[in-house]
mmCIF file of C-alpha atoms in Angstrom:
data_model
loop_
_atom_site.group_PDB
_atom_site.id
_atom_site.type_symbol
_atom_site.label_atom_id
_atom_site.label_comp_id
_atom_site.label_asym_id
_atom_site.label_seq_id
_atom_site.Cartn_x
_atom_site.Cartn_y
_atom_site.Cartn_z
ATOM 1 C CA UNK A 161 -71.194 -17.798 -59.386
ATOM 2 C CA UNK A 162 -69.090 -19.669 -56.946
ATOM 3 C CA UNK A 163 -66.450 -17.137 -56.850
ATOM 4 C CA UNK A 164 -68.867 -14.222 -55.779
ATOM 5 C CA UNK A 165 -70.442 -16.576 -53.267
ATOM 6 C CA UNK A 166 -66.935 -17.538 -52.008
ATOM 7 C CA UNK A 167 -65.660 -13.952 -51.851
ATOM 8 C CA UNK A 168 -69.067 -12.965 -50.223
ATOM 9 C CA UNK A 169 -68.414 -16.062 -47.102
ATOM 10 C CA UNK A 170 -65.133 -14.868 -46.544
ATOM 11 C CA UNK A 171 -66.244 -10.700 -46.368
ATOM 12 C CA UNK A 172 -68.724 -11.893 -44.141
ATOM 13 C CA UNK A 173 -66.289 -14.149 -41.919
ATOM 14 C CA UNK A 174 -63.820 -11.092 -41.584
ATOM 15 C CA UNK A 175 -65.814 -8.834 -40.097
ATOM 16 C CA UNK A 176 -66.628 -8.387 -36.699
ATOM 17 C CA UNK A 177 -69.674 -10.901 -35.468
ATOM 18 C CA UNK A 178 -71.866 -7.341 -34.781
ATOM 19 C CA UNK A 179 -71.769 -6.417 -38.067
ATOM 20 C CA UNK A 180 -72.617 -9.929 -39.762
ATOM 21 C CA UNK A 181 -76.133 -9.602 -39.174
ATOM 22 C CA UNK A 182 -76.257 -6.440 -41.254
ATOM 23 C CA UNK A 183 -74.148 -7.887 -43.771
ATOM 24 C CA UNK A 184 -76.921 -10.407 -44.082
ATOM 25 C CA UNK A 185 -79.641 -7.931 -44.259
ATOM 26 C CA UNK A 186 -78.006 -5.573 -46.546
ATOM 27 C CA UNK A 187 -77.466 -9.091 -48.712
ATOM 28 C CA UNK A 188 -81.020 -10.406 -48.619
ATOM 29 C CA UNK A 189 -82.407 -7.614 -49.081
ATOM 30 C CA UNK A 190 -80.458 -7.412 -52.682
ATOM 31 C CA UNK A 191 -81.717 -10.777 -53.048
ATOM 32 C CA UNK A 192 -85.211 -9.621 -52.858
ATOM 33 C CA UNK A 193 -84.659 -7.078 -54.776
ATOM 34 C CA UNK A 194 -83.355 -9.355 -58.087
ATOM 35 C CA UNK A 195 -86.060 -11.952 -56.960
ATOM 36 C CA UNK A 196 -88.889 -9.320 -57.565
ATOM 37 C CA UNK A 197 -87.273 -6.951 -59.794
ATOM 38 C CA UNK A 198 -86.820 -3.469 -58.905
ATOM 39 C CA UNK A 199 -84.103 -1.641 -58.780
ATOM 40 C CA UNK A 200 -81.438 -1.938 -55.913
ATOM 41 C CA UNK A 201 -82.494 1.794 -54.416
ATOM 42 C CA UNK A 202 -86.160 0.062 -53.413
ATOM 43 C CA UNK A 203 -86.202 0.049 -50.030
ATOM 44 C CA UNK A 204 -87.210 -2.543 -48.283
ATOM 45 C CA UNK A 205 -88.237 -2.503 -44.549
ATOM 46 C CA UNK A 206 -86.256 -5.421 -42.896
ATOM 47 C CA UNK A 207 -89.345 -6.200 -40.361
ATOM 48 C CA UNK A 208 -91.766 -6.107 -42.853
ATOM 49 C CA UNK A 209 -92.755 -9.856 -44.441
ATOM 50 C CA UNK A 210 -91.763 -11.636 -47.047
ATOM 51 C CA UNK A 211 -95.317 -11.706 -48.690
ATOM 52 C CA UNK A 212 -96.045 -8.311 -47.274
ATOM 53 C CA UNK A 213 -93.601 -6.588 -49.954
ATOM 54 C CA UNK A 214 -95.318 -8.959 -53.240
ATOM 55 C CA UNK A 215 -93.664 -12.340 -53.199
ATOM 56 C CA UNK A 216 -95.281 -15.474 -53.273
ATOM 57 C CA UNK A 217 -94.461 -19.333 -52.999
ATOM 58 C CA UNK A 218 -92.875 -19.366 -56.301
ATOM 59 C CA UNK A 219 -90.370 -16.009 -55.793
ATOM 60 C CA UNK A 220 -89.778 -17.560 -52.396
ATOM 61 C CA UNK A 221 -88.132 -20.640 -54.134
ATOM 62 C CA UNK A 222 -86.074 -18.056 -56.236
ATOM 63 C CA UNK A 223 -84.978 -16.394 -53.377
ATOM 64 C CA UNK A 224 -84.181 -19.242 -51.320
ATOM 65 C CA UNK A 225 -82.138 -21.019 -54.264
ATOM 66 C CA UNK A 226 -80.517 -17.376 -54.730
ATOM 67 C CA UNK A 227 -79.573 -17.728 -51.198
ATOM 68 C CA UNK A 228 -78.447 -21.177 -51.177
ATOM 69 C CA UNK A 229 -75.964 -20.153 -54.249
ATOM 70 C CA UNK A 230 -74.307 -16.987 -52.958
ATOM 71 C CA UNK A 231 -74.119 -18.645 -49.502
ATOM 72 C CA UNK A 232 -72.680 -22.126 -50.742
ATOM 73 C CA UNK A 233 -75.253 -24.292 -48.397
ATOM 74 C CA UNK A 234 -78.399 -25.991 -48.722
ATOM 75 C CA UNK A 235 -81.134 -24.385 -46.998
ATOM 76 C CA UNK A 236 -84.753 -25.836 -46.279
ATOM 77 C CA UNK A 237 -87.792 -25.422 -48.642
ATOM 78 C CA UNK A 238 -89.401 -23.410 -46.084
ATOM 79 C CA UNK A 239 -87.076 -21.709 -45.299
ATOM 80 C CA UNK A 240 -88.503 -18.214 -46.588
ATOM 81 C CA UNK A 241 -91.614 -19.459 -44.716
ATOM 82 C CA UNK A 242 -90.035 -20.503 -41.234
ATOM 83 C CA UNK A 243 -88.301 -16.760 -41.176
ATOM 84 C CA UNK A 244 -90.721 -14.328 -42.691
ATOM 85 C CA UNK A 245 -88.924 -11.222 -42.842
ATOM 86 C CA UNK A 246 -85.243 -10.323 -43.791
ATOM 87 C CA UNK A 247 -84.695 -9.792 -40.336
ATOM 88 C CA UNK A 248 -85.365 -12.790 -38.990
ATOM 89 C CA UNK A 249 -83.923 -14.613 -41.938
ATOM 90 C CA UNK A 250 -80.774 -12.686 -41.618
ATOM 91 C CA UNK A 251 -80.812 -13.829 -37.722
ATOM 92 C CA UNK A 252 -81.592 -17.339 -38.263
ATOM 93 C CA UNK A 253 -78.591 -17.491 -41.338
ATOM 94 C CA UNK A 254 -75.860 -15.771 -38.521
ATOM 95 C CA UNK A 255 -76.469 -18.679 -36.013
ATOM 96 C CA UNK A 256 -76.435 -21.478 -38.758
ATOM 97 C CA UNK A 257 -73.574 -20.400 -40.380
ATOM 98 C CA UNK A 258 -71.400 -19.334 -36.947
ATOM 99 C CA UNK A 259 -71.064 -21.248 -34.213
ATOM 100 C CA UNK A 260 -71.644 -19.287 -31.045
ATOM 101 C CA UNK A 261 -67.637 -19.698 -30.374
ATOM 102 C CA UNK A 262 -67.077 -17.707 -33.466
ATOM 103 C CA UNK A 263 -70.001 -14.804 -32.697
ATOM 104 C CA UNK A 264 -68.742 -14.686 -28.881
ATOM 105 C CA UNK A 265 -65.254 -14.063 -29.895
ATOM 106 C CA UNK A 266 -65.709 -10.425 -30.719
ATOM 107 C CA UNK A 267 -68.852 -10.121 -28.149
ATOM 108 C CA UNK A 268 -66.497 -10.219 -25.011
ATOM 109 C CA UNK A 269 -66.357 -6.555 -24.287
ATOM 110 C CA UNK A 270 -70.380 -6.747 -24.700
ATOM 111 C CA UNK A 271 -70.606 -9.364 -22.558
ATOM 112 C CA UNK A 272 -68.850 -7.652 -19.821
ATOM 113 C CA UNK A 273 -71.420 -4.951 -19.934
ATOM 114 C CA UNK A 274 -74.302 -7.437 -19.435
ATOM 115 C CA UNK A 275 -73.914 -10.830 -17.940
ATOM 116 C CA UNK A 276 -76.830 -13.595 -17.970
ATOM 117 C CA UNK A 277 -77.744 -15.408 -15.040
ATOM 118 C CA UNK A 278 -78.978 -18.074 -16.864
ATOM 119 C CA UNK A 279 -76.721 -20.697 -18.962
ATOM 120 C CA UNK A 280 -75.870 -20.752 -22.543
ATOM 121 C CA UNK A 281 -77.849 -23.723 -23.830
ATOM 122 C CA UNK A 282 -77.241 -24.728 -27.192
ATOM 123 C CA UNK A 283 -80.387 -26.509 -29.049
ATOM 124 C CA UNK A 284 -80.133 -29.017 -31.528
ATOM 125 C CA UNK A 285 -83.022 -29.364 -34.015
ATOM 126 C CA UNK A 286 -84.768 -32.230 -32.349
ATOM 127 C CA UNK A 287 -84.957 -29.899 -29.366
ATOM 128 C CA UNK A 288 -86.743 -27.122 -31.242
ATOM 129 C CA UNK A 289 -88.986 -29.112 -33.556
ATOM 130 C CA UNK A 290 -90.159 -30.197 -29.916
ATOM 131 C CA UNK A 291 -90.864 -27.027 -28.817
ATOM 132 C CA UNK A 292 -94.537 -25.017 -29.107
ATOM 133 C CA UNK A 293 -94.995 -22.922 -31.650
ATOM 134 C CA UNK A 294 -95.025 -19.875 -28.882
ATOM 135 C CA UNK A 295 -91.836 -21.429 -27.278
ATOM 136 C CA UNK A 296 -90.113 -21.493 -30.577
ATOM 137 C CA UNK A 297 -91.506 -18.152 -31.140
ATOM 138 C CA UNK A 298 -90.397 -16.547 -28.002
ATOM 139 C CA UNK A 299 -86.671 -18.247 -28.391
ATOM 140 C CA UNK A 300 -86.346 -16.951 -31.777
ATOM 141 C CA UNK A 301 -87.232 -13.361 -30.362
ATOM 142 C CA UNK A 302 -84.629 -13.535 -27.447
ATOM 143 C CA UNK A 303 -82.401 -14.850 -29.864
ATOM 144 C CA UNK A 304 -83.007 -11.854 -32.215
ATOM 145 C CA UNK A 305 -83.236 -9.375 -29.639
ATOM 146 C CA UNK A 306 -79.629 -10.663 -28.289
ATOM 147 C CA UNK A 307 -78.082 -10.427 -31.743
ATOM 148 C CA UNK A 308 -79.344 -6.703 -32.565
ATOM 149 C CA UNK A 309 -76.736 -5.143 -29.861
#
C-alpha cells in the first residue's frame, strides 16, 4: 500500500546514508523472496544474480513493479536486467533516490579518512548511455565499491 511504501521512504531517509544501502538489500531481498515464494528465512546471497536464484523475465516484472510500489517511483523495464544482483540493485536505487548532497552529509568523518584526488563528477544519463559497456561497468564497480564503506 501507499502507506507502507511511505513509512518505508521515510525509515530509509532517517537513517544514516551508510546504512541505506543495507536497508535496500535487506528490502529487496524480501521482495525476492514474495516474488518467488519462499519463506522470509531463505537466504539469499546479495552478489549472487537475479536469474541465478530461479527468476525469470516474468518474476522480474513482479519484482520490479513490487519495487516501484513500496518505493513510490517508476523504475525502468530493465531494470532487474541493468542491475543483476540485489547488490547492485540496492546500489544503483541509493544514488537514484539520494542526491550525493544527501549521502555526503553523514560521509564527512569518512571522507576525512580518505580523500580523492580526482573530482566528484556527477553523470547524467546521456553521459552513461554514451559510455562502453566496460566503462559503464567499471563506474558502476567504483561506485559500488565507494558505497560499501
Amino acid at each position: 500500500s501507499s502507506t507502507q511504501a511511505l513509512e518505508f521512504l521515510q525509515g530509509l531517509q532517517q537513517v544514516p546514508s551508510h546504512e541505506r544501502h543495507e536497508r535496500l538489500l535487506s528490502h529487496i531481498r524480501d521482495q525476492v523472496s514474495k516474488v518467488l515464494g519462499w519463506s522470509s528465512s531463505h537466504t539469499i546471497d546479495p552478489h549472487q544474480g537475479f536469474f541465478d536464484i530461479g527468476m525469470d523475465s516474468l518474476t522480474s516484472v513482479e519484482l520490479r513493479n513490487r519495487l516501484q510500489t513500496s518505493l513510490g517511483r517508476s523504475l525502468s523495464s530493465t531494470l532487474i536486467f541493468d542491475y543483476p544482483t540485489i547488490d547492485a540493485l540496492a546500489g544503483y536505487l541509493v544514488s537514484e533516490m539520494f542526491t550525493e548532497e544527501e549521502q555526503e552529509e553523514d560521509t564527512d568523518s569518512a571522507e576525512t579518512t580518505q580523500k580523492d584526488d580526482h573530482p566528484t563528477q556527477t553523470l547524467t544519463s546521456v553521459d552513461v548511455e554514451q559510455l562502453s559497456e566496460e566503462d559503464a561497468e567499471a563506474l558502476l564497480l567504483k561506485k559500488l565499491e565507494s558505497i560499501s564503506v
